[in-house]
Tab-separated table of C-alpha atoms and ligand atoms in Angstrom:
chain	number	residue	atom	x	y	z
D	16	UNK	CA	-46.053	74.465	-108.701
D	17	UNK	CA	-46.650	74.018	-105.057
D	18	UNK	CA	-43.643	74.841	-102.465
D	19	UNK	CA	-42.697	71.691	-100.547
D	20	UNK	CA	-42.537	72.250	-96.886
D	21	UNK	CA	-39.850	69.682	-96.129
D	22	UNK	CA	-39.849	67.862	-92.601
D	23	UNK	CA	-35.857	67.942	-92.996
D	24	UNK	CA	-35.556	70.997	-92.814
D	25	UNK	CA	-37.335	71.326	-89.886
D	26	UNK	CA	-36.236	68.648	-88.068
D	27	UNK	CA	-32.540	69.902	-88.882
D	28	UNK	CA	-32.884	72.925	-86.732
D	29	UNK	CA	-34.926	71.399	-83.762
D	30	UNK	CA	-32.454	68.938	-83.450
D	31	UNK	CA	-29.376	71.464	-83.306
D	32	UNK	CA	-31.691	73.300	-80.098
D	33	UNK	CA	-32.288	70.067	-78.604
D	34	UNK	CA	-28.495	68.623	-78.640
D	35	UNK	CA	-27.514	71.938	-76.982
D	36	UNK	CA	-30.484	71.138	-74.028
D	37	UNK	CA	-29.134	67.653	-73.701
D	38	UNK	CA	-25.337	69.135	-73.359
D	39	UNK	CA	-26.781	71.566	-70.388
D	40	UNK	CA	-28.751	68.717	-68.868
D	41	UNK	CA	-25.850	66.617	-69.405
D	42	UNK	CA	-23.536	69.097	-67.728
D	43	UNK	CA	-25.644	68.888	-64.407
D	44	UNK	CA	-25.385	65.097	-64.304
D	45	UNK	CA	-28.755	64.672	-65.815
D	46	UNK	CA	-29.498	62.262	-68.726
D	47	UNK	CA	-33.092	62.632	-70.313
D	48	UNK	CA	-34.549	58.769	-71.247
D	49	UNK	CA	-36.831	57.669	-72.892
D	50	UNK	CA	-38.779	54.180	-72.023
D	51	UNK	CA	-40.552	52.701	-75.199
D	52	UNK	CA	-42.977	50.058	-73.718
D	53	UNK	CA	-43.530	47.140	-76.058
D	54	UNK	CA	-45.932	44.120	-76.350
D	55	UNK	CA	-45.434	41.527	-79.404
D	56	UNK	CA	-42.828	42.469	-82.781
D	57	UNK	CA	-45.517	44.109	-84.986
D	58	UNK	CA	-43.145	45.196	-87.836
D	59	UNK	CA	-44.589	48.977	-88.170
D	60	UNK	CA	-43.672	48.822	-84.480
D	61	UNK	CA	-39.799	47.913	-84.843
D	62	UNK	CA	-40.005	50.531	-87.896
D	63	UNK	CA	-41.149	53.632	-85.610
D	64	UNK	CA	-39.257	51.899	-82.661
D	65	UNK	CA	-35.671	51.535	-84.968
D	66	UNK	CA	-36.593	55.569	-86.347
D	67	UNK	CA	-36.999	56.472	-82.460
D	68	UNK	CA	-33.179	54.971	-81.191
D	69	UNK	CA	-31.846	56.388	-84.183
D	70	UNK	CA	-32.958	60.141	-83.632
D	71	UNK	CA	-32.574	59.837	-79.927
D	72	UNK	CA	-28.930	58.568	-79.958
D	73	UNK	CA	-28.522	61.757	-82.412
D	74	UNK	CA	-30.014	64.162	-79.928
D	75	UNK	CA	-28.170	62.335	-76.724
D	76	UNK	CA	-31.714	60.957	-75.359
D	77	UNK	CA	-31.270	57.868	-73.327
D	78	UNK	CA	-33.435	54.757	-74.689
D	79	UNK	CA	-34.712	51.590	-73.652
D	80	UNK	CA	-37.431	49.507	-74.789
D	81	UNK	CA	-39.122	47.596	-72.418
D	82	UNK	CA	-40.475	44.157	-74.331
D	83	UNK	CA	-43.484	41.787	-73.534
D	84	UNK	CA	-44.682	38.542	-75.317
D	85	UNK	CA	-47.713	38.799	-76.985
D	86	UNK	CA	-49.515	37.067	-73.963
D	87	UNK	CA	-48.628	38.507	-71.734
D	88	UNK	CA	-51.743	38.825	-69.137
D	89	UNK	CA	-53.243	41.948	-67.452
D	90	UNK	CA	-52.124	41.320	-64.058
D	91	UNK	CA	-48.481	41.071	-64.937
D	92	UNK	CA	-48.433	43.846	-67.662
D	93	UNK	CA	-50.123	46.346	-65.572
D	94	UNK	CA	-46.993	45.368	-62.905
D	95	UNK	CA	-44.050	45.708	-65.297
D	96	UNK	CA	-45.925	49.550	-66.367
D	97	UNK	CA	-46.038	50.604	-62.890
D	98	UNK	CA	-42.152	49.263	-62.243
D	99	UNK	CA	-41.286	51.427	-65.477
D	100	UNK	CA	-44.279	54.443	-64.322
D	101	UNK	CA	-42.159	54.721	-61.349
D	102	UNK	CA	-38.293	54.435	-62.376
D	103	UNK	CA	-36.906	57.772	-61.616
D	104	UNK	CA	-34.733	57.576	-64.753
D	105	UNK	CA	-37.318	57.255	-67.187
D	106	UNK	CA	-38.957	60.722	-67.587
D	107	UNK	CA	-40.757	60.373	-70.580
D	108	UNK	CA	-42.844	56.782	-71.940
D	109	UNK	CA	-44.227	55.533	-74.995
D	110	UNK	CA	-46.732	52.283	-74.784
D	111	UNK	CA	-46.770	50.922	-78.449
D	112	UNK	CA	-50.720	50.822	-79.469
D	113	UNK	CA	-53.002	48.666	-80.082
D	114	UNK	CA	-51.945	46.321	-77.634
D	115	UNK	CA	-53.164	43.133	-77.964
D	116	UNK	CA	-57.277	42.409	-77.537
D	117	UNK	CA	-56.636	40.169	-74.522
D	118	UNK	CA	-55.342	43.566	-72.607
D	119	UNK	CA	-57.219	46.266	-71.068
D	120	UNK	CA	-55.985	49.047	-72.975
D	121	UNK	CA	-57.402	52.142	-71.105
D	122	UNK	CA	-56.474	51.223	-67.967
D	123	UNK	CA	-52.961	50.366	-68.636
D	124	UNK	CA	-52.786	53.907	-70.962
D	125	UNK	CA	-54.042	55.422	-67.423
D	126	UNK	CA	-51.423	53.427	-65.394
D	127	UNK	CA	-48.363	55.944	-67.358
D	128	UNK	CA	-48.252	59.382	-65.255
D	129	UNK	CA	-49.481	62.286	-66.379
D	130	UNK	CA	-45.956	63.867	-66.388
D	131	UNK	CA	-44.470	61.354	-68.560
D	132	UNK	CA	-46.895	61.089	-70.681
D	133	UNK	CA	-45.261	62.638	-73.703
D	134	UNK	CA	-47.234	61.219	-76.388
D	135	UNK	CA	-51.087	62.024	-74.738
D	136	UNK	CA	-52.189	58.673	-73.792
D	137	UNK	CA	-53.724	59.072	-70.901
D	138	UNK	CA	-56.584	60.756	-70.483
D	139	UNK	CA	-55.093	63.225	-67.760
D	140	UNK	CA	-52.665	64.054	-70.689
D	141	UNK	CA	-55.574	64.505	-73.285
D	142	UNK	CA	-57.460	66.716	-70.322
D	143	UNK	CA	-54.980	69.064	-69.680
D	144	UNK	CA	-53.932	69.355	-73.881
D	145	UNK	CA	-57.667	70.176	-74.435
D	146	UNK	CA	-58.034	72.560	-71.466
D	147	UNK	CA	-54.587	74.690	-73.181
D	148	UNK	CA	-52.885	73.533	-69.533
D	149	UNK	CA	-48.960	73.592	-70.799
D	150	UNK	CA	-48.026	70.960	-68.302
D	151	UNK	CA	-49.934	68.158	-70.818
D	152	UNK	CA	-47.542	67.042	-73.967
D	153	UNK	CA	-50.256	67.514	-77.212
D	154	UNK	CA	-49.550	63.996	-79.359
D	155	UNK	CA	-46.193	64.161	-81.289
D	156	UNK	CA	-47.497	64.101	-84.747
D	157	UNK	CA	-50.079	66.904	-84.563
D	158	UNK	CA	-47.403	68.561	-82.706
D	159	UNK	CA	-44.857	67.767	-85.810
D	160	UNK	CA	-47.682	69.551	-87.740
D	161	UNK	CA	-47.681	72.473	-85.774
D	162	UNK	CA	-43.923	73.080	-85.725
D	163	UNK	CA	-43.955	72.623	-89.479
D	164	UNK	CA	-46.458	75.622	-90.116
D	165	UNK	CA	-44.029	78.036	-87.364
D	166	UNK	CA	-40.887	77.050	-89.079
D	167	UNK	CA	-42.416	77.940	-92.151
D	168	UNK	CA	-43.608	80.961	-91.379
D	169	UNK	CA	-47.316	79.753	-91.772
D	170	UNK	CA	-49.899	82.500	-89.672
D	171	UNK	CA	-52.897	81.234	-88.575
D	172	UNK	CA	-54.439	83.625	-86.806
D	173	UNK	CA	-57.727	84.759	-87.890
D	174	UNK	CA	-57.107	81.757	-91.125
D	175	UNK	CA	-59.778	78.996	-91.517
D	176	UNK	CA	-58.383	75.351	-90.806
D	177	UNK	CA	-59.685	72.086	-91.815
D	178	UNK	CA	-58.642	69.092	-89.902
D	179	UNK	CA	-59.261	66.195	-92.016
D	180	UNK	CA	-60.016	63.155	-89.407
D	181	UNK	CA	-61.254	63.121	-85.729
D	182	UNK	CA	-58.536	60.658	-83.809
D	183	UNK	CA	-57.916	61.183	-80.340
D	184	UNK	CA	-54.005	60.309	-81.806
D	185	UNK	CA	-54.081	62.900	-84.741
D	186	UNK	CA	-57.593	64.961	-85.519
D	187	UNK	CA	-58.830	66.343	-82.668
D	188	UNK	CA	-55.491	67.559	-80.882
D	189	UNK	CA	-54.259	69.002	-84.228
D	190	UNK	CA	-57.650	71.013	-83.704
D	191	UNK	CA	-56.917	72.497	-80.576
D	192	UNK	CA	-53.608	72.882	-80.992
D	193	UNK	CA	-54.626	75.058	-84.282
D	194	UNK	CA	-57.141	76.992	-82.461
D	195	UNK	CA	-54.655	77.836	-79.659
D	196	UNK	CA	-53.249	79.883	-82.717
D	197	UNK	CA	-56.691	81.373	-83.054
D	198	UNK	CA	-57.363	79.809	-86.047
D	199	UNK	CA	-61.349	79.221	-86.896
D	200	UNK	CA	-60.778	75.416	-87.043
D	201	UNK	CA	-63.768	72.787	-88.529
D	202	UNK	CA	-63.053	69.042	-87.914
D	203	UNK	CA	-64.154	66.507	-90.592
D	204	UNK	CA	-64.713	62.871	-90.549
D	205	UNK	CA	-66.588	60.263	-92.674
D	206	UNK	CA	-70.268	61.392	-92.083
D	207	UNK	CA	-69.379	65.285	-93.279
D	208	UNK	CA	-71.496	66.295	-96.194
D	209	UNK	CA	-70.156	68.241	-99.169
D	210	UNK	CA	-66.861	66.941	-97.669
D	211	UNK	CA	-64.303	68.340	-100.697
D	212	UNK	CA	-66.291	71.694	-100.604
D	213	UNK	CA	-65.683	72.171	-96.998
D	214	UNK	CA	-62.193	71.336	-97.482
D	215	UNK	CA	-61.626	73.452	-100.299
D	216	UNK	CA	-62.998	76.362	-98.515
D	217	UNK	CA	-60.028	75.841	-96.070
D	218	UNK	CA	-56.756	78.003	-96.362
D	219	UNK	CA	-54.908	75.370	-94.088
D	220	UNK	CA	-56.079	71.596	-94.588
D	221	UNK	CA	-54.437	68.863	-92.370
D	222	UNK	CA	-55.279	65.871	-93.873
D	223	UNK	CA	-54.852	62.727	-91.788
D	224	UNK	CA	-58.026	59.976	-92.764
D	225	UNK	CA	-55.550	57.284	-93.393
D	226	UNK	CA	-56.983	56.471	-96.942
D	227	UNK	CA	-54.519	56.605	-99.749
D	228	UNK	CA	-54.354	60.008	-101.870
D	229	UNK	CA	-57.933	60.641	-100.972
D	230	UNK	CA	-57.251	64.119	-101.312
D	231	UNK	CA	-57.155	65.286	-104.898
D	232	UNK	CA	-57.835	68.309	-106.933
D	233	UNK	CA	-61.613	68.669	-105.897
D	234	UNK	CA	-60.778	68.966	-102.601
D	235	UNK	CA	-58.009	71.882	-102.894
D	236	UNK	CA	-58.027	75.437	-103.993
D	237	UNK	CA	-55.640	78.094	-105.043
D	238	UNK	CA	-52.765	78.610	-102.780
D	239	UNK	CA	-53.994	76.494	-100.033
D	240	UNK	CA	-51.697	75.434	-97.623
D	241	UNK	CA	-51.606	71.431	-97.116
D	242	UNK	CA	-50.666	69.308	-94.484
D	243	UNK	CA	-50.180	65.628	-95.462
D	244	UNK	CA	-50.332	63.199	-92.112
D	245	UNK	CA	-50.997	60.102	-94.018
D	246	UNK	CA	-48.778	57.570	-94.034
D	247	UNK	CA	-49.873	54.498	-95.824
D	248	UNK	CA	-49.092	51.384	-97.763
D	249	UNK	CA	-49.033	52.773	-101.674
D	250	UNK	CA	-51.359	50.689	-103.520
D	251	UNK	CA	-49.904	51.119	-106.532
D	252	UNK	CA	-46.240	50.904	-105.374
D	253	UNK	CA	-45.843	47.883	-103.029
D	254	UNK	CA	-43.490	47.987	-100.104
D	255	UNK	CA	-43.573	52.114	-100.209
D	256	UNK	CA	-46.044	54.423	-98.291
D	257	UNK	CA	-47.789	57.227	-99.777
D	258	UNK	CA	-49.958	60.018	-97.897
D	259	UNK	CA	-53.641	60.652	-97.724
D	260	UNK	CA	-53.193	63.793	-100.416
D	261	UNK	CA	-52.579	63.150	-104.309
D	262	UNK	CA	-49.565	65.233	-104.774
D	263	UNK	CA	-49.481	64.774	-108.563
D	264	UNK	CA	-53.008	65.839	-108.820
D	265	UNK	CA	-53.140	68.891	-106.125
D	266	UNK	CA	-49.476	70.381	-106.540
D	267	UNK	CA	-50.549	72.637	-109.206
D	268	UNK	CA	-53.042	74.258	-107.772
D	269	UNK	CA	-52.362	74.954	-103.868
D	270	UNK	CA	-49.899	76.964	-102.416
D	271	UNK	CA	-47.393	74.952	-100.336
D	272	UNK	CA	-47.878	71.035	-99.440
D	273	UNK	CA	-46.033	68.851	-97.237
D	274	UNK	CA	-44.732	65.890	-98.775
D	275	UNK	CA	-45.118	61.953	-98.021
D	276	UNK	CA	-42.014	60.834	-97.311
D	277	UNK	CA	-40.363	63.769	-96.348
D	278	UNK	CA	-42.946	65.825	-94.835
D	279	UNK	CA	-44.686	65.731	-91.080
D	280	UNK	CA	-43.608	61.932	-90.357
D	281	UNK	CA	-39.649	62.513	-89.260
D	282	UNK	CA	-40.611	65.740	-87.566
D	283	UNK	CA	-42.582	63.239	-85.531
D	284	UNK	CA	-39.858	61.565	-83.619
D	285	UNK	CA	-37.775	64.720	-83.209
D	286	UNK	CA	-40.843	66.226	-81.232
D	287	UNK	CA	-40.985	62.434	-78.992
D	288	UNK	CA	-36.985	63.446	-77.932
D	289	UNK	CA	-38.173	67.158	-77.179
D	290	UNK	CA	-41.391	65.764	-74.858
D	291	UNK	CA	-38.713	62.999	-73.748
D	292	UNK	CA	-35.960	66.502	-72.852
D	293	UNK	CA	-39.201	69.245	-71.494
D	294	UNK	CA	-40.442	66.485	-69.306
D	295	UNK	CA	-36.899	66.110	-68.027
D	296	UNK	CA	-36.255	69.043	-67.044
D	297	UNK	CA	-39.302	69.165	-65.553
D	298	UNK	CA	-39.070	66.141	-63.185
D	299	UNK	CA	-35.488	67.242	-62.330
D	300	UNK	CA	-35.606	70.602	-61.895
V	401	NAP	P1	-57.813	56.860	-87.706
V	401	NAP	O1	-57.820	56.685	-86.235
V	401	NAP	O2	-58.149	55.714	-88.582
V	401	NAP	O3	-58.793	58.071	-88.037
V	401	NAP	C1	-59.100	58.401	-89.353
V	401	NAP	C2	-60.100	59.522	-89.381
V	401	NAP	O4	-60.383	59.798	-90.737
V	401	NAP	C3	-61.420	59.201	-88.700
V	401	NAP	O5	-61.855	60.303	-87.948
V	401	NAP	C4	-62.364	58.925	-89.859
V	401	NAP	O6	-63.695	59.357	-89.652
V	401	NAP	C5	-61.782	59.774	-90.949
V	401	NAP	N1	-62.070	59.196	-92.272
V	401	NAP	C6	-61.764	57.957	-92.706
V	401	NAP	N2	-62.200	57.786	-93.971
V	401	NAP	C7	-62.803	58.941	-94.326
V	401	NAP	C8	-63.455	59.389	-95.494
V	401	NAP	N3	-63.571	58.605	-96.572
V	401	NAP	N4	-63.949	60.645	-95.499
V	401	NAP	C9	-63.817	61.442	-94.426
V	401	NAP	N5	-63.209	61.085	-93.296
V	401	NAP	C10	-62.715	59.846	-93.242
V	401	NAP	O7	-56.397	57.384	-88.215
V	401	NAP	P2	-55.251	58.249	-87.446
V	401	NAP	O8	-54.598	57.378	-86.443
V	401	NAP	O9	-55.800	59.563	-87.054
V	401	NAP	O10	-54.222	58.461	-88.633
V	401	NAP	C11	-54.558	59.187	-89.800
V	401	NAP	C12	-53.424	59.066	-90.791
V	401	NAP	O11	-52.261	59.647	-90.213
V	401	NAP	C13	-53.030	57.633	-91.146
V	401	NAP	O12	-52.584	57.601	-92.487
V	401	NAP	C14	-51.860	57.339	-90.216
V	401	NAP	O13	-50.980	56.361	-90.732
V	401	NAP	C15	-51.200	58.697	-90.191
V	401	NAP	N6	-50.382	58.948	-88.992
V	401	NAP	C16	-49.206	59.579	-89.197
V	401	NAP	C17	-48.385	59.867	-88.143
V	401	NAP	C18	-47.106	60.640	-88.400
V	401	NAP	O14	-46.220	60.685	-87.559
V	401	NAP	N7	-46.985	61.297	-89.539
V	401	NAP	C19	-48.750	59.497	-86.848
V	401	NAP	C20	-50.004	58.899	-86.633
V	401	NAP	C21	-50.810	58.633	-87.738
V	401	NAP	P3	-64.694	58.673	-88.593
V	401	NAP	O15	-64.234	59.152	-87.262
V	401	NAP	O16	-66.028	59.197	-88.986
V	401	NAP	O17	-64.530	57.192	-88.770
């Protein structure tokens, strides 16, 4: 049976490094903060948003959500993100996506700098994470990913990784972040032919296509490792999420497996606070 490569775990031990970081910070007068930018009360947003104050007030991260009506216009929006762009206590931000149609999303994405940018964004942010510059934050979740396979000893160098799923938010930085690693790293998406053979052939796959337990046991082989990034609504289980891998159907044949819950999706938020703390320390140091 497959080893389950438990998020806890992980997120246990970043959050002991990071509380110690805050402490230091703290003990210099400095207070990291994080600004979460809101438009509207879309309930998956108050979910991630009530998951966020939680594991910041554990790590010592200031918080503050900054909340707009759903019609809001562009002229005022793009105001109130400058005013919180340029607040010299907020180091790192978070804009809540998709906003509303009546919005011009790119340009108020653009409007966040570049150096608070801690969840890629902007397309500065996305430039400098595809062109390896360390001053650009890679998205949180592919990050979470990436954490998950060094905590558990996971090497990639030299391994073949399939990245299941080409987002800007997930896919393609979990690509570049793998071949940073020197992985040899193929990205699928809906038009890939022979699409469970080429994932199969993988020894790492990262699934994240956002369709429920897509991935079963035709898409696996022995001792693959497998990263689960899907979280979705469980068709068969109302109310409860499930991830884009069936577990039930691939645990007995690969290797290790993150699970859903449990797996990549608290690691997630721990990796916002550390963005939130690096950027910091960067603006204040
Ligand atoms: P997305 O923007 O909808 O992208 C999905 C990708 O999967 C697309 O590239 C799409 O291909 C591909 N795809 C969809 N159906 C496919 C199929 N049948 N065969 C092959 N490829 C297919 O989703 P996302 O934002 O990247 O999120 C992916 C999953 O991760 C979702 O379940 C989401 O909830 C989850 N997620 C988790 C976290 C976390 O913290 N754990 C954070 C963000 C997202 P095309 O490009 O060809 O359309």
């Amino acid at each position: 049976m497959a080893e389950k490569l438990k998020g806890k775990e992980v997120s246990a031990s970043l959050r002991e490094e990071l509380t110690k970081k805050v402490e230091e910070l703290k003990g210099k007068g400095i207070t990291p903060k994080l600004g979460v930018i809101r438009v509207g009360a879309r309930p998956d947003d108050l979910y991630y948003e009530g998951g966020i104050k939680k594991t910041c007030g554990g790590i010592g991260v200031d918080f503050e959500v900054f909340e707009y009506p759903e019609d809001v216009d562009q002229d005022s929006f793009e105001k109130a993100v400058k005013d919180v762009a340029n607040n010299k206590d907020i180091h790192g931000i978070l804009l809540f996506s998709p906003l509303p149609g009546s919005l011009d999303e790119p340009i108020i994405r653009d409007l966040i700098p570049v150096e608070k940018d801690v969840d890629c964004l902007t397309v500065g942010g996305a430039g400098k994470v595809f062109a390896d510059d360390p001053e650009g934050f890679p998205p949180c979740t592919p990050t979470a990913c990436m954490e998950m396979l060094k905590f558990f000893n996971i090497p990639l160098e030299g391994k073949k990784a399939v990245v299941l799923g080409r987002s800007m938010v997930v896919g393609k930085p979990m690509a570049m972040l793998l071949l940073r690693e020197n992985a040899t790293v193929t990205i699928c998406h809906s038009r890939t032919k022979d699409l469970p053979q080429v994932c199969a052939d993988a020894d790492i796959l990262v699934a994240a296509v956002g369709r429920p337990r897509m991935v079963d046991k035709n898409y696996v082989s022995a001792g693959q490792i497998v990263i689960d990034v899907g979280i979705n609504e469980d068709p068969d289980n109302p109310g409860k999420f499930c991830g884009d891998v069936n577990t039930a159907d691939v645990e007995g044949v690969v290797g290790q497996i993150s699970p859903v819950p449990g797996g990549v999706g608290g690691v997630t938020t721990v990796i916002l606070c550390k963005h939130t703390i690096l950027a910091c320390e960067k603006q204040t140091t």
